[in-house]
Structures are given as C-alpha cells and as structure tokens.
Amino acid sequence: MSRFFTDRYASLVPYTPGEQPQNRQYVKLNTNESPFPPAPGVVEAAARESANCRLYSDPESRAVSEAFAASLGLDASQVLAVNGSDEALNFAFMAFGKKLAFPDISYGFYPVFAALNHIPYTEIPLREDLRLAPEDYFGLHRMIVIANPNAPTGIALRRDEVEAIVAANRDVVVLIDEAYVDFGAESAVPLLAHYDNLLIAQTFSKSRSLAGARLGFAIGSEALIRDLNTIKYSTNPYNVNRMTAAAGIASLAADEYNRANALTIRENRRFTTDGLRALGFELPESSANFVFARRPGLPGETLYRKLKERGVLVRHFSKSRIEDYVRVTIGTREQMEIFLRETEDVIKEVMA
C-alpha cells in the first residue's frame, strides 16, 4: 500500500472474488452465475433505457421497487433497491452492527464488511457435519447474519428454524441473506408480518441471470428500510442505474422463465450430486445452485488445479476446515457432464 493509505484501513484484508480469467475459454463453474441468459425482453428493456443514460436514475428506484414488492405481496416501503445484495449487507452492517455474529464458514464478505466498518464480530462454528445449529444463535445480544442457504455449503435452514433464531433475538436485527433461496430453500419473507427485527437480502444475480447488472434488495419493516435509506442517501443516492432498473422490471414480468431455469438447475444439481457420489465424493444436500464436495484422498486444491488445467473452473477455499472441498456451480447438463468426466480423469491420474 502507498504511504498515503489511512491507518484506519491498514489492516483490512479485502474480499477475494472468484476468478474471471480472460486467457482461454473455460467451463466456468466457480462463481455461481446462471448458465442461462436473462429472461426474454430484459436485454431489450435495458437497451431502450440506455437512451436516457445522460439523466440520473430515480434515487428511489420506485418502478422496480414497486414491481419487486408486489411480487412478494409487500408494500414498496418495505424494500430497498441496491447495487447487488452486497450493498444491502454493507448498509445493514453500517446501520445496525454494533456487534456481530455469523458462522465461521459462510460468505467471505461478512468478516470483510465487519472489519471495514470496525465492528467487533464473533464467528460461531458450524457443527461437524457443516450444519448450522439454530440454538447456537439464541440470545446473543448482537446482530446476527446468516446466509440461507449457506455458502459455500449449500445447506438450508427450514423457515421455522430461522423463526426460532429471530424470535430469540428480538433486541437485535437478524439479517437473513437469501442470495440462493430460489433453488430449493424456504424464504423468510412470510415472517416479516410478525417480526420487526428481521431483515432479508435478496439478489437478481443468481436465479434471474443478472449478475452483471448488479441488482438486489433489502426487505424488512418500513422502519428498518428507512434506516437503510439514511445510509444510502449518505453514500450513493443513485445506487441503481437506469438500465439495471429497467432490466429488473422486465425480469420480474417474465418470472415464469426464471422459475423454470431454477427448476432446471435443481435437476442438474441432482444429476451432479449422484455423479459425484458415484465417484466416491462426500457432499451435503444442497439447496443452492452449487454443490460442496470432497473426495477422501484427493486434496481440494489438487482437484481445483487439475480441473483448471483441463479447462474447468471450480472454487477452492484454503480455510482449514474446508480445504479438502471444492464448490461447484451447477450449470447446464452439458457443462456438468464435462465436469464429471474431467473429474473422473483427475481421479484416475492422481490416485492411480
């Protein structure tokens, strides 16, 4: 870092995004993107709105917020449009995070946002089988952040388990990060009618094929959303651009297409899970658009590197508890067939 970098952030360890290599064509299964194009009409809607890009976007993002809220049976005052759900997380940490608690194995941005905002945090270990035990989060007296389904494990809590955590912590905000909820988990949105301390983050990056558009939402009580708006208007009032808002509205209008794609992902996930288990892999049941797998005797880093050499990208994490695993995004059936074939070849090469 330069000699001008402030001491306030000198110890900050930034988040490491998944690889986006440009040197060759890969079967790209490392960043949980959708393998399908956006819904019909989405690209055209964004292109039409680009003619107005000389004008600032609506700081309230009214049209897309109203459309999204209506899709959930909520009022627009209960949602906040954001530049990807990561922005919702950061706003929430800033607004409500006096102290934090989240799992020790989860989304890697949680400790980064905590450090960025100088918020002390506790990492609560997942159980030996990588499951989150709701009772570990009862009565913590600190803001709780839980990804459901969890990343990178893919394991989901039932709605009643989420409710138990929210009900046991009425003195703090409980943030449920539902980035992958559309692939088989139960959303906590119905609980909003009963709990004013529940905040939910959702994204259009995964099931709606808009990772590059950067659109997400915070969902909660009108009071919580007002608090988040205070943070937004203190940082970036025009956080959602015109083209992204138009794309979001068009995507919501074609949500049947998105739901069909999510169902296909679930079918391909089952195909991949069965294929990996036939090859000797161990993996928990996933409710996300990825699987988390390990094979005894085959180091996770070795599998990652050997697959990359063969043109297949998966994600490996060096954290000690999960270093034997790789996370594999679920793509098209053809992509998953290639992945399984190349994985079998790696096993033959390394474990012969």
CSV table of C-alpha atoms in Angstrom, one decimal, residues 85-235:
chain,number,residue,atom,x,y,z
A,85,SER,CA,-27.2,-7.6,-2.4
A,86,ASP,CA,-23.6,-7.0,-1.2
A,87,GLU,CA,-24.6,-3.3,-0.9
A,88,ALA,CA,-27.6,-4.3,1.3
A,89,LEU,CA,-25.2,-6.2,3.5
A,90,ASN,CA,-22.8,-3.3,3.9
A,91,PHE,CA,-25.6,-0.8,4.5
A,92,ALA,CA,-27.1,-3.2,7.2
A,93,PHE,CA,-23.7,-3.6,8.9
A,94,MET,CA,-23.3,0.2,9.0
A,95,ALA,CA,-26.8,0.8,10.2
A,96,PHE,CA,-27.3,-2.0,12.8
A,97,GLY,CA,-24.0,-3.6,13.5
A,98,LYS,CA,-22.8,-2.6,17.0
A,99,LYS,CA,-21.6,-6.2,17.5
A,100,LEU,CA,-22.0,-9.1,15.0
A,101,ALA,CA,-22.3,-12.8,14.9
A,102,PHE,CA,-22.2,-15.1,11.9
A,103,PRO,CA,-21.0,-18.7,11.1
A,104,ASP,CA,-17.3,-19.4,10.8
A,105,ILE,CA,-17.9,-21.0,7.4
A,106,SER,CA,-20.1,-18.8,5.3
A,107,TYR,CA,-20.0,-15.9,2.8
A,108,GLY,CA,-16.5,-14.4,2.9
A,109,PHE,CA,-17.7,-10.8,2.7
A,110,TYR,CA,-19.2,-10.9,6.2
A,111,PRO,CA,-15.8,-10.5,8.1
A,112,VAL,CA,-14.7,-8.0,5.4
A,113,PHE,CA,-17.7,-5.8,5.9
A,114,ALA,CA,-17.3,-6.1,9.7
A,115,ALA,CA,-13.6,-5.1,9.5
A,116,LEU,CA,-14.4,-2.3,7.0
A,117,ASN,CA,-16.9,-0.8,9.4
A,118,HIS,CA,-14.8,-1.5,12.6
A,119,ILE,CA,-17.5,-3.8,14.1
A,120,PRO,CA,-16.4,-6.5,16.5
A,121,TYR,CA,-17.7,-9.9,15.5
A,122,THR,CA,-17.9,-13.5,16.7
A,123,GLU,CA,-17.7,-16.4,14.3
A,124,ILE,CA,-19.8,-19.3,15.5
A,125,PRO,CA,-18.5,-22.7,14.4
A,126,LEU,CA,-20.7,-24.9,12.2
A,127,ARG,CA,-21.3,-28.4,13.6
A,128,GLU,CA,-19.0,-31.2,12.4
A,129,ASP,CA,-21.4,-32.0,9.5
A,130,LEU,CA,-21.2,-28.3,8.4
A,131,ARG,CA,-24.8,-27.7,9.6
A,132,LEU,CA,-25.8,-24.5,11.4
A,133,ALA,CA,-27.5,-25.3,14.8
A,134,PRO,CA,-30.2,-22.6,15.5
A,135,GLU,CA,-29.7,-22.9,19.2
A,136,ASP,CA,-26.2,-21.6,18.9
A,137,TYR,CA,-27.6,-18.3,18.0
A,138,PHE,CA,-30.2,-17.8,20.7
A,139,GLY,CA,-29.9,-14.7,22.9
A,140,LEU,CA,-26.6,-13.4,21.6
A,141,HIS,CA,-27.5,-9.7,22.0
A,142,ARG,CA,-25.6,-8.8,18.8
A,143,MET,CA,-26.7,-8.5,15.2
A,144,ILE,CA,-26.9,-11.9,13.6
A,145,VAL,CA,-26.1,-12.6,9.9
A,146,ILE,CA,-27.0,-15.9,8.3
A,147,ALA,CA,-26.9,-17.0,4.7
A,148,ASN,CA,-29.8,-19.3,3.9
A,149,PRO,CA,-28.9,-21.5,2.1
A,150,ASN,CA,-25.4,-21.1,3.5
A,151,ALA,CA,-22.5,-20.6,1.2
A,152,PRO,CA,-20.3,-22.4,0.4
A,153,THR,CA,-22.0,-25.5,1.9
A,154,GLY,CA,-25.4,-25.1,0.3
A,155,ILE,CA,-27.2,-26.3,3.4
A,156,ALA,CA,-30.5,-24.6,4.2
A,157,LEU,CA,-32.4,-23.9,7.4
A,158,ARG,CA,-36.2,-24.5,7.5
A,159,ARG,CA,-38.3,-21.4,7.9
A,160,ASP,CA,-39.3,-22.5,11.5
A,161,GLU,CA,-35.6,-22.7,12.3
A,162,VAL,CA,-35.0,-19.2,11.0
A,163,GLU,CA,-38.0,-18.0,13.0
A,164,ALA,CA,-36.6,-19.5,16.2
A,165,ILE,CA,-33.4,-17.5,15.8
A,166,VAL,CA,-35.3,-14.3,15.0
A,167,ALA,CA,-37.7,-14.8,18.0
A,168,ALA,CA,-34.8,-15.5,20.3
A,169,ASN,CA,-33.1,-12.2,19.4
A,170,ARG,CA,-35.8,-9.6,19.4
A,171,ASP,CA,-33.4,-7.0,20.8
A,172,VAL,CA,-31.2,-7.0,17.6
A,173,VAL,CA,-31.5,-7.2,13.8
A,174,VAL,CA,-31.3,-10.7,12.4
A,175,LEU,CA,-30.2,-10.5,8.7
A,176,ILE,CA,-31.0,-13.5,6.5
A,177,ASP,CA,-29.0,-13.5,3.3
A,178,GLU,CA,-31.2,-15.3,0.7
A,179,ALA,CA,-29.0,-15.0,-2.3
A,180,TYR,CA,-29.7,-18.7,-3.2
A,181,VAL,CA,-33.2,-19.1,-1.8
A,182,ASP,CA,-34.8,-19.7,-5.2
A,183,PHE,CA,-33.0,-23.1,-5.7
A,184,GLY,CA,-34.9,-25.0,-3.0
A,185,ALA,CA,-34.9,-23.2,0.3
A,186,GLU,CA,-37.8,-21.6,2.2
A,187,SER,CA,-37.8,-17.8,2.2
A,188,ALA,CA,-38.2,-15.9,5.5
A,189,VAL,CA,-40.4,-13.2,3.8
A,190,PRO,CA,-43.6,-14.6,5.4
A,191,LEU,CA,-42.1,-13.9,8.8
A,192,LEU,CA,-41.9,-10.2,8.2
A,193,ALA,CA,-45.5,-9.9,9.3
A,194,HIS,CA,-44.6,-11.0,12.8
A,195,TYR,CA,-41.0,-9.7,13.4
A,196,ASP,CA,-39.8,-6.1,13.1
A,197,ASN,CA,-36.2,-7.2,13.8
A,198,LEU,CA,-36.0,-9.4,10.6
A,199,LEU,CA,-34.1,-8.1,7.6
A,200,ILE,CA,-33.7,-10.1,4.4
A,201,ALA,CA,-31.3,-9.6,1.5
A,202,GLN,CA,-32.1,-11.0,-2.0
A,203,THR,CA,-30.4,-10.7,-5.3
A,204,PHE,CA,-31.1,-10.9,-9.0
A,205,SER,CA,-27.6,-12.2,-9.7
A,206,LYS,CA,-28.4,-15.9,-9.4
A,207,SER,CA,-31.9,-17.2,-10.3
A,208,ARG,CA,-32.6,-14.2,-12.5
A,209,SER,CA,-29.4,-14.3,-14.5
A,210,LEU,CA,-28.4,-10.6,-13.8
A,211,ALA,CA,-25.1,-11.0,-12.0
A,212,GLY,CA,-23.5,-8.3,-14.3
A,213,ALA,CA,-26.4,-5.9,-13.9
A,214,ARG,CA,-25.9,-5.6,-10.1
A,215,LEU,CA,-29.4,-5.5,-8.6
A,216,GLY,CA,-30.5,-6.6,-5.2
A,217,PHE,CA,-33.0,-5.7,-2.5
A,218,ALA,CA,-33.2,-5.3,1.3
A,219,ILE,CA,-36.5,-6.4,2.6
A,220,GLY,CA,-37.9,-5.6,6.1
A,221,SER,CA,-40.1,-3.4,8.1
A,222,GLU,CA,-40.7,0.1,7.0
A,223,ALA,CA,-38.7,1.4,9.9
A,224,LEU,CA,-35.6,-0.8,9.0
A,225,ILE,CA,-35.8,0.3,5.4
A,226,ARG,CA,-35.9,4.0,6.5
A,227,ASP,CA,-32.7,3.4,8.4
A,228,LEU,CA,-31.1,1.8,5.4
A,229,ASN,CA,-32.2,4.7,3.3
A,230,THR,CA,-30.4,7.0,5.7
A,231,ILE,CA,-27.2,5.1,4.9
A,232,LYS,CA,-27.9,5.0,1.2
A,233,TYR,CA,-28.5,8.8,0.9
A,234,SER,CA,-25.3,9.4,2.9
A,235,THR,CA,-23.2,7.4,0.4
